Amino acid sequence: MQLYPTIHIKNGKCFNPAAASGERQNLFTSSPVKLAKLWEESGASWLHIVDVDGAMMGFPVHDELIREIAAAVNIPIQAGGGIRSIKDVDHMLNSGVSRVVCGTEAVKSARFVEECIASFGCEHFVTGIDAVNGMVAIEGREVLSKYNPIALTNGLGRCGVRTVIYTDILSSSLHKGPSIENTRELVARTGVDVIYAGGIRCLDDLEAVGKLNVSGAIIASSLYSGSIDLREAINIFEKGMARNENENAYTGGDPSGE
């Protein structure tokens, strides 16, 4: 299972969306570039970046900062937030991003999705599906669409989409663990690769998500708070090292992966 350590960017700085208002963010650094380098040094083979301001404003806000991150690391990046046009997708790809994540416009327009796939290829275009109470949310999660995740994902598949990022909004906000049953159903009833995001708090949650046959998992707040150690998670879920449940350690190798 591919792991995607995340960087949320708000006001040009790292942002922990799980932290309550006024609560300390528990981030290692306020610099998105430094955090990207830290994730890479910890063994990350992909990065996931969210332009939080862009998602709310409806257009990319931190595209130049994302360009700086792409230039500073040697691993591929998938990024989204405020992507609303072919021009936005093209600009992001030219900024060094390997995969562009698009939610709102992809939900609204099948034609837009088909044009993106035709222009850039399915390997460079990923659709973000944010769901709450069985319905897909758009416009920075402020508006509910008329679609449920399964119907939408199958429709996107017919347009050529091969990967979706499925986020359970309630799981993400309530911090009570991942949405197992909804994700299992999405994987079983659609023909696309599913990257799961939302509510992953610990290694046990990652293990539960991995059993659902998802292609990947996005981890964010648990890294910010330190409840998941990225190097340890990568060694277990990407490299296949055994996990000693009693000691929360490894068996059969160096935990550094070297």
Coordinates of C-alpha atoms in Angstrom, one line a residue:
M1 CA 0.0 0.0 0.0
Q2 CA 1.4 3.3 -1.1
L3 CA 1.6 5.9 1.7
Y4 CA 1.1 9.6 1.0
P5 CA 2.4 11.9 3.8
T6 CA 0.6 15.2 3.5
I7 CA 1.3 18.9 3.7
H8 CA -1.6 21.2 4.2
I9 CA -0.8 24.8 3.2
K10 CA -2.7 27.7 4.6
N11 CA -1.5 31.3 4.6
G12 CA 1.8 30.1 3.2
K13 CA 2.5 27.9 6.2
C14 CA 1.9 24.3 7.3
F15 CA -1.6 23.8 8.7
N16 CA -3.1 21.0 10.8
P17 CA -6.8 20.9 9.9
A18 CA -7.4 18.5 12.9
A19 CA -6.2 21.0 15.5
A20 CA -8.9 22.9 17.3
S21 CA -9.1 26.7 17.0
G22 CA -6.3 28.2 19.1
E23 CA -4.8 24.8 19.8
R24 CA -1.1 24.3 19.1
Q25 CA -0.7 22.8 15.6
N26 CA 1.9 20.2 16.7
L27 CA 3.8 20.6 13.4
F28 CA 7.5 20.0 13.2
T29 CA 8.0 23.2 11.2
S30 CA 5.8 26.0 9.7
S31 CA 7.7 25.8 6.4
P32 CA 6.1 23.6 3.8
V33 CA 9.4 23.2 2.0
K34 CA 11.2 22.0 5.1
L35 CA 8.3 19.6 5.9
A36 CA 8.5 18.2 2.4
K37 CA 12.2 17.6 2.9
L38 CA 11.6 16.0 6.3
W39 CA 9.0 13.5 4.8
E40 CA 11.5 12.7 2.0
E41 CA 14.3 12.1 4.5
S42 CA 11.9 9.8 6.5
G43 CA 11.6 7.6 3.5
A44 CA 8.5 8.9 1.7
S45 CA 8.2 7.9 -2.0
W46 CA 5.3 10.3 -2.7
L47 CA 4.0 13.5 -1.2
H48 CA 0.4 14.8 -1.1
I49 CA -0.1 18.5 -0.9
V50 CA -3.3 20.4 -0.2
D51 CA -3.7 24.1 -1.1
V52 CA -6.3 24.8 1.7
D53 CA -6.7 28.4 0.7
G54 CA -7.1 27.4 -3.0
A55 CA -9.8 24.9 -2.1
M56 CA -11.8 27.6 -0.3
M57 CA -11.2 30.4 -2.8
G58 CA -11.9 28.3 -5.9
F59 CA -8.5 28.9 -7.6
P60 CA -4.9 27.8 -6.8
V61 CA -3.4 30.2 -4.3
H62 CA -0.1 28.5 -3.3
D63 CA 1.0 27.3 -6.8
E64 CA 4.4 29.0 -6.6
L65 CA 5.1 27.5 -3.1
I66 CA 4.2 24.1 -4.5
R67 CA 6.7 24.8 -7.3
E68 CA 9.3 25.4 -4.7
I69 CA 8.5 22.1 -2.9
A70 CA 8.7 20.2 -6.2
A71 CA 12.1 21.7 -6.9
A72 CA 13.3 20.9 -3.4
V73 CA 12.6 17.2 -3.3
N74 CA 13.3 14.2 -5.6
I75 CA 10.1 12.3 -5.1
P76 CA 6.8 12.7 -7.0
I77 CA 4.1 15.0 -5.8
Q78 CA 0.3 14.9 -6.1
A79 CA -1.4 18.2 -5.3
G80 CA -4.7 19.9 -5.4
G81 CA -6.9 22.7 -4.1
G82 CA -8.8 25.1 -6.3
I83 CA -8.2 23.3 -9.6
R84 CA -11.1 24.5 -11.8
S85 CA -9.8 24.5 -15.4
I86 CA -7.6 22.8 -18.0
K87 CA -5.2 25.8 -17.6
D88 CA -4.9 25.1 -13.8
V89 CA -4.1 21.5 -14.4
D90 CA -1.5 22.4 -17.1
H91 CA 0.1 25.0 -14.8
M92 CA 0.4 22.6 -11.9
L93 CA 1.9 19.9 -14.0
N94 CA 4.4 22.4 -15.4
S95 CA 5.2 23.4 -11.8
G96 CA 6.7 20.0 -11.2
V97 CA 3.6 18.2 -9.8
S98 CA 3.3 14.6 -11.1
R99 CA -0.5 14.2 -10.4
V100 CA -3.1 16.9 -10.1
V101 CA -6.0 16.3 -7.8
C102 CA -9.3 17.8 -8.8
G103 CA -12.6 17.6 -6.9
T104 CA -15.3 20.2 -7.5
E105 CA -14.9 20.7 -11.3
A106 CA -14.5 17.0 -11.9
V107 CA -17.8 16.4 -10.0
K108 CA -19.6 19.1 -12.0
S109 CA -18.4 18.3 -15.5
A110 CA -17.8 14.9 -17.2
R111 CA -16.6 16.9 -20.2
F112 CA -13.9 18.6 -18.2
V113 CA -12.7 15.2 -16.9
E114 CA -12.6 13.7 -20.4
E115 CA -10.6 16.7 -21.7
C116 CA -8.1 16.4 -18.8
I117 CA -7.6 12.7 -19.4
A118 CA -7.2 13.3 -23.2
S119 CA -4.8 16.2 -22.7
F120 CA -2.6 14.9 -19.8
G121 CA -3.3 11.2 -19.4
C122 CA -5.0 9.3 -16.5
E123 CA -1.6 8.9 -14.7
H124 CA -1.5 12.7 -14.2
F125 CA -5.1 13.4 -13.2
V126 CA -6.7 12.2 -10.0
T127 CA -10.2 12.9 -8.8
G128 CA -10.9 13.9 -5.2
I129 CA -14.1 12.6 -3.7
D130 CA -15.0 14.1 -0.4
A131 CA -18.1 12.4 1.1
V132 CA -20.3 13.1 4.1
N133 CA -23.4 11.1 5.0
G134 CA -23.3 9.2 1.8
M135 CA -23.1 12.3 -0.5
V136 CA -20.2 14.0 -2.3
A137 CA -19.3 17.5 -1.1
I138 CA -17.8 20.1 -3.4
E139 CA -16.7 23.8 -3.2
G140 CA -14.2 23.3 -0.4
R141 CA -16.7 20.9 1.2
E142 CA -19.2 23.6 1.7
V143 CA -21.8 22.3 -0.8
L144 CA -23.4 18.9 -1.2
S145 CA -23.6 17.6 -4.8
K146 CA -26.4 15.3 -6.0
Y147 CA -24.0 12.3 -6.3
N148 CA -23.1 9.4 -4.0
P149 CA -19.5 8.2 -4.0
I150 CA -20.1 4.9 -5.8
A151 CA -22.2 6.3 -8.6
L152 CA -19.8 9.2 -9.1
T153 CA -16.7 7.0 -9.1
N154 CA -18.2 4.6 -11.7
G155 CA -19.1 7.6 -13.8
L156 CA -15.6 9.0 -13.6
G157 CA -14.3 5.6 -14.5
R158 CA -16.3 5.7 -17.7
C159 CA -14.6 9.1 -18.4
G160 CA -11.2 7.5 -18.1
V161 CA -10.3 8.2 -14.5
R162 CA -8.2 5.4 -13.0
T163 CA -7.5 6.7 -9.5
V164 CA -9.7 8.6 -7.0
I165 CA -8.9 9.9 -3.5
Y166 CA -11.8 9.1 -1.2
T167 CA -12.1 11.2 1.9
D168 CA -14.7 10.5 4.6
I169 CA -15.2 14.0 6.0
L170 CA -16.8 12.9 9.3
S171 CA -14.0 10.4 9.9
S172 CA -11.5 13.1 9.3
S173 CA -13.2 15.6 11.6
L174 CA -14.3 13.3 14.4
H175 CA -10.9 11.5 14.8
K176 CA -12.6 8.2 15.5
G177 CA -10.8 6.1 12.9
P178 CA -11.2 5.4 9.2
S179 CA -14.5 4.8 7.5
I180 CA -14.1 1.0 6.9
E181 CA -17.4 -0.1 5.6
N182 CA -18.0 2.8 3.2
T183 CA -14.5 2.3 1.8
R184 CA -14.9 -1.4 1.5
E185 CA -18.1 -0.9 -0.5
L186 CA -16.5 1.7 -2.8
V187 CA -13.5 -0.6 -3.6
A188 CA -15.8 -3.6 -4.2
R189 CA -18.4 -1.8 -6.4
T190 CA -16.1 0.3 -8.6
G191 CA -13.3 -0.4 -11.0
V192 CA -10.8 2.3 -10.1
D193 CA -7.9 2.5 -7.7
V194 CA -8.9 4.1 -4.4
I195 CA -6.6 6.1 -2.2
Y196 CA -8.2 6.5 1.2
A197 CA -8.0 9.6 3.5
G198 CA -9.7 10.4 6.7
G199 CA -9.4 9.5 10.4
I200 CA -6.2 7.5 10.3
R201 CA -4.8 7.9 13.8
C202 CA -2.4 5.0 14.3
L203 CA -0.7 2.0 12.8
D204 CA -3.8 -0.2 13.6
D205 CA -5.9 2.2 11.5
L206 CA -3.4 1.9 8.6
E207 CA -3.5 -1.9 8.9
A208 CA -7.3 -1.9 8.8
V209 CA -7.4 0.4 5.7
G210 CA -4.7 -1.8 4.0
K211 CA -7.0 -4.8 4.3
L212 CA -9.6 -3.1 2.1
N213 CA -7.4 -3.4 -1.0
V214 CA -7.0 0.3 -1.4
S215 CA -4.1 1.4 -3.5
G216 CA -2.9 3.9 -1.0
A217 CA -3.5 5.9 2.1
I218 CA -3.1 9.6 2.9
I219 CA -1.8 10.4 6.3
A220 CA -1.7 13.8 7.8
S221 CA -2.7 14.8 11.3
S222 CA -1.3 11.6 12.8
L223 CA 2.1 12.6 11.4
Y224 CA 1.8 16.1 12.6
S225 CA 1.0 15.0 16.1
G226 CA 3.5 12.1 16.1
S227 CA 1.0 9.3 16.7
I228 CA 2.4 7.7 13.5
D229 CA 6.1 7.6 12.8
L230 CA 6.4 7.9 9.0
R231 CA 9.6 5.8 8.7
E232 CA 8.0 3.0 10.7
A233 CA 4.8 3.1 8.7
I234 CA 6.7 3.0 5.4
N235 CA 8.7 0.0 6.6
I236 CA 5.6 -1.9 7.5
F237 CA 3.1 -1.0 4.8
E238 CA 5.4 -0.3 1.8
K239 CA 8.4 -2.5 2.4
G240 CA 6.5 -5.3 4.1
M241 CA 8.5 -5.5 7.3
A242 CA 6.9 -7.5 10.1
R243 CA 5.3 -5.6 13.0
N244 CA 5.8 -6.9 16.5
E245 CA 2.4 -6.2 18.2
N246 CA 3.7 -6.6 21.7
E247 CA 6.6 -4.3 21.4
N248 CA 5.3 -2.1 18.6
A249 CA 8.6 -2.7 16.9
Y250 CA 10.0 -4.6 13.9
T251 CA 11.1 -8.1 13.4
G252 CA 13.5 -9.3 10.7
G253 CA 15.4 -6.1 9.9
D254 CA 16.7 -2.7 10.5
P255 CA 13.8 -0.2 11.2
S256 CA 15.6 2.4 9.2
G257 CA 15.1 0.2 6.1
E258 CA 18.8 0.4 5.3

